[in-house]
N, CA, C and O atoms as a DFTB+ gen file, in Angstrom:
280 C
 N C O
     1  1      50.067      88.858     114.332
     2  2      48.801      88.146     114.307
     3  2      47.705      89.090     114.771
     4  3      47.893      89.827     115.739
     5  1      46.578      89.079     114.103
     6  2      45.445      89.901     114.503
     7  2      44.865      89.377     115.806
     8  3      44.863      88.172     116.060
     9  1      44.373      90.294     116.627
    10  2      43.824      89.900     117.921
    11  2      42.312      90.051     117.960
    12  3      41.699      89.781     118.992
    13  1      41.696      90.475     116.864
    14  2      40.261      90.618     116.831
    15  2      39.610      89.247     116.974
    16  3      40.102      88.256     116.435
    17  1      38.522      89.202     117.690
    18  2      37.742      87.980     117.899
    19  2      38.516      86.917     118.670
    20  3      38.249      85.724     118.533
    21  1      39.481      87.357     119.485
    22  2      40.219      86.441     120.347
    23  2      40.165      86.943     121.783
    24  3      40.203      88.148     122.030
    25  1      40.076      86.020     122.720
    26  2      40.108      86.336     124.140
    27  2      41.370      85.713     124.709
    28  3      41.595      84.513     124.552
    29  1      42.198      86.515     125.369
    30  2      43.413      85.995     125.996
    31  2      43.079      85.495     127.390
    32  3      42.504      86.211     128.209
    33  1      43.456      84.243     127.639
    34  2      43.300      83.635     128.962
    35  2      44.650      83.042     129.302
    36  3      45.102      82.102     128.647
    37  1      45.296      83.583     130.321
    38  2      46.646      83.147     130.626
    39  2      47.546      83.474     129.449
    40  3      47.566      84.609     128.972
    41  1      48.290      82.483     128.981
    42  2      49.220      82.697     127.871
    43  2      48.694      82.143     126.557
    44  3      49.468      81.965     125.616
    45  1      47.400      81.866     126.467
    46  2      46.794      81.351     125.235
    47  2      45.659      82.278     124.812
    48  3      45.176      83.080     125.611
    49  1      45.235      82.168     123.556
    50  2      44.125      82.966     123.034
    51  2      43.071      82.039     122.450
    52  3      43.386      81.019     121.837
    53  1      41.819      82.413     122.653
    54  2      40.686      81.583     122.241
    55  2      39.724      82.426     121.410
    56  3      39.444      83.578     121.743
    57  1      39.226      81.839     120.328
    58  2      38.329      82.550     119.417
    59  2      36.938      82.709     120.010
    60  3      36.437      81.846     120.731
    61  1      36.331      83.849     119.677
    62  2      34.917      84.093     119.974
    63  2      34.261      84.513     118.663
    64  3      34.958      84.935     117.741
    65  1      32.937      84.406     118.558
    66  2      32.270      84.825     117.323
    67  2      32.555      86.293     117.008
    68  3      32.699      87.115     117.913
    69  1      32.633      86.607     115.741
    70  2      32.959      87.962     115.301
    71  2      31.995      88.996     115.869
    72  3      32.391      90.140     116.090
    73  1      30.752      88.627     116.109
    74  2      29.794      89.598     116.648
    75  2      30.130      89.988     118.093
    76  3      29.510      90.899     118.643
    77  1      31.089      89.320     118.705
    78  2      31.499      89.654     120.071
    79  2      32.691      90.602     120.129
    80  3      33.128      90.982     121.216
    81  1      33.225      90.991     118.958
    82  2      34.377      91.887     118.912
    83  2      34.014      93.212     119.592
    84  3      32.953      93.784     119.339
    85  1      34.902      93.678     120.447
    86  2      34.757      94.941     121.186
    87  2      33.654      94.913     122.240
    88  3      33.275      95.964     122.757
    89  1      33.143      93.758     122.559
    90  2      32.138      93.639     123.610
    91  2      32.733      92.901     124.802
    92  3      33.674      92.121     124.657
    93  1      32.185      93.151     125.956
    94  2      32.639      92.505     127.176
    95  2      32.164      91.054     127.206
    96  3      30.983      90.776     126.996
    97  1      33.088      90.134     127.468
    98  2      32.736      88.721     127.630
    99  2      33.214      88.253     128.997
   100  3      34.084      88.874     129.608
   101  1      32.648      87.168     129.464
   102  2      33.005      86.568     130.753
   103  2      33.505      85.151     130.486
   104  3      32.907      84.422     129.695
   105  1      34.588      84.761     131.133
   106  2      35.176      83.435     130.936
   107  2      34.997      82.617     132.203
   108  3      35.388      83.045     133.289
   109  1      34.404      81.436     132.059
   110  2      34.278      80.481     133.160
   111  2      35.286      79.370     132.925
   112  3      35.362      78.822     131.825
   113  1      36.050      79.037     133.932
   114  2      37.077      77.994     133.829
   115  2      36.627      76.748     134.560
   116  3      36.106      76.820     135.673
   117  1      36.833      75.595     133.922
   118  2      36.638      74.310     134.590
   119  2      37.956      73.546     134.478
   120  3      38.956      74.096     134.016
   121  1      37.961      72.307     134.889
   122  2      39.192      71.523     134.880
   123  2      39.832      71.447     133.505
   124  3      41.048      71.606     133.390
   125  1      39.052      71.208     132.457
   126  2      39.637      70.978     131.142
   127  2      39.275      71.961     130.061
   128  3      39.786      71.856     128.946
   129  1      38.394      72.934     130.352
   130  2      37.992      73.839     129.279
   131  2      37.574      75.209     129.819
   132  3      37.435      75.422     131.023
   133  1      37.381      76.127     128.864
   134  2      36.881      77.461     129.157
   135  2      35.554      77.644     128.431
   136  3      35.416      77.259     127.270
   137  1      34.582      78.232     129.115
   138  2      33.322      78.628     128.503
   139  2      33.312      80.150     128.469
   140  3      33.598      80.805     129.471
   141  1      32.980      80.702     127.314
   142  2      33.002      82.152     127.138
   143  2      31.572      82.624     126.900
   144  3      30.879      82.143     126.004
   145  1      31.147      83.588     127.736
   146  2      29.782      84.102     127.698
   147  2      29.775      85.577     127.326
   148  3      30.643      86.340     127.750
   149  1      28.800      85.965     126.540
   150  2      28.502      87.379     126.294
   151  2      27.114      87.595     126.853
   152  3      26.156      86.952     126.424
   153  1      27.004      88.495     127.805
   154  2      25.806      88.643     128.628
   155  2      25.596      87.278     129.294
   156  3      26.515      86.792     129.954
   157  1      24.456      86.654     129.154
   158  2      24.249      85.337     129.764
   159  2      24.229      84.221     128.728
   160  3      23.792      83.109     129.025
   161  1      24.694      84.502     127.526
   162  2      24.655      83.528     126.425
   163  2      26.047      82.938     126.197
   164  3      27.026      83.668     126.051
   165  1      26.119      81.601     126.168
   166  2      27.370      80.912     125.854
   167  2      27.693      81.147     124.384
   168  3      26.897      80.803     123.510
   169  1      28.862      81.736     124.105
   170  2      29.231      82.021     122.717
   171  2      30.393      81.166     122.232
   172  3      30.606      81.047     121.025
   173  1      31.153      80.562     123.156
   174  2      32.270      79.704     122.756
   175  2      32.651      78.787     123.911
   176  3      32.480      79.127     125.082
   177  1      33.168      77.627     123.555
   178  2      33.672      76.673     124.532
   179  2      34.924      76.047     123.925
   180  3      34.883      75.518     122.814
   181  1      36.034      76.108     124.654
   182  2      37.306      75.591     124.146
   183  2      37.986      74.735     125.204
   184  3      37.927      75.041     126.395
   185  1      38.630      73.666     124.764
   186  2      39.506      72.916     125.654
   187  2      40.706      73.799     125.968
   188  3      41.124      74.605     125.136
   189  1      41.250      73.651     127.148
   190  2      42.428      74.433     127.505
   191  2      43.580      74.086     126.574
   192  3      43.788      72.926     126.220
   193  1      44.309      75.100     126.192
   194  2      45.405      74.931     125.225
   195  2      46.748      75.120     125.909
   196  3      46.837      75.629     127.026
   197  1      47.779      74.700     125.210
   198  2      49.144      74.899     125.689
   199  2      49.457      76.389     125.688
   200  3      48.819      77.170     124.982
   201  1      50.431      76.767     126.477
   202  2      50.851      78.170     126.539
   203  2      51.196      78.684     125.148
   204  3      51.759      77.959     124.327
   205  1      50.859      79.921     124.898
   206  2      51.153      80.630     123.646
   207  2      50.415      80.036     122.447
   208  3      50.813      80.265     121.304
   209  1      49.354      79.282     122.690
   210  2      48.545      78.731     121.606
   211  2      47.443      79.714     121.237
   212  3      47.044      80.562     122.035
   213  1      46.965      79.576     120.011
   214  2      45.802      80.329     119.559
   215  2      44.820      79.314     119.008
   216  3      45.127      78.607     118.048
   217  1      43.641      79.237     119.608
   218  2      42.620      78.300     119.141
   219  2      41.590      79.057     118.327
   220  3      40.846      79.882     118.857
   221  1      41.553      78.770     117.034
   222  2      40.640      79.435     116.119
   223  2      39.461      78.509     115.826
   224  3      39.602      77.286     115.831
   225  1      38.327      79.096     115.576
   226  2      37.124      78.346     115.212
   227  2      36.563      79.012     113.956
   228  3      35.982      80.094     114.046
   229  1      36.729      78.373     112.761
   230  2      36.289      79.003     111.507
   231  2      34.834      79.475     111.527
   232  3      34.513      80.489     110.908
   233  1      33.959      78.769     112.217
   234  2      32.547      79.173     112.255
   235  2      32.365      80.539     112.913
   236  3      31.384      81.229     112.636
   237  1      33.291      80.935     113.773
   238  2      33.169      82.235     114.435
   239  2      33.362      83.391     113.463
   240  3      32.997      84.525     113.774
   241  1      33.926      83.122     112.300
   242  2      34.181      84.168     111.318
   243  2      33.188      84.135     110.165
   244  3      33.327      84.898     109.209
   245  1      32.196      83.270     110.243
   246  2      31.182      83.161     109.188
   247  2      30.494      84.509     109.002
   248  3      30.161      85.187     109.974
   249  1      30.291      84.883     107.769
   250  2      29.615      86.125     107.459
   251  2      30.552      87.310     107.289
   252  3      30.130      88.356     106.798
   253  1      31.807      87.173     107.682
   254  2      32.744      88.279     107.524
   255  2      33.311      88.347     106.115
   256  3      33.611      89.434     105.620
   257  1      33.459      87.205     105.469
   258  2      34.001      87.158     104.114
   259  2      32.857      86.999     103.132
   260  3      31.909      86.253     103.379
   261  1      32.949      87.690     102.041
   262  2      31.929      87.587     101.004
   263  2      32.430      86.625      99.935
   264  3      33.219      87.009      99.072
   265  1      31.985      85.409      99.989
   266  2      32.425      84.390      99.049
   267  2      31.853      84.702      97.672
   268  3      30.666      84.994      97.528
   269  1      32.723      84.635      96.656
   270  2      32.289      84.836      95.283
   271  2      32.262      86.294      94.851
   272  3      31.950      86.572      93.693
   273  1      32.577      87.232      95.733
   274  2      32.602      88.655      95.367
   275  2      34.028      89.119      95.269
   276  3      34.894      88.644      96.004
   277  1      34.281      90.031      94.379
   278  2      35.633      90.580      94.201
   279  2      35.651      92.024      94.574
   280  3      36.696      92.669      94.494
């Protein structure tokens, strides 16, 4: 599985927007979710997942694929 645009927290992985790839992000944990920040901007928010889960968000990959081009 590709690890680009994913942040590992514990034993699960959470998607971040593609523009955050290779950049430093900060994760804030609350009782039921994680908030992921790049600089001081919230870039993703995910409910906590089961161990070894991967939570993907299709909108985070918008602009990477060229629809209709071959």
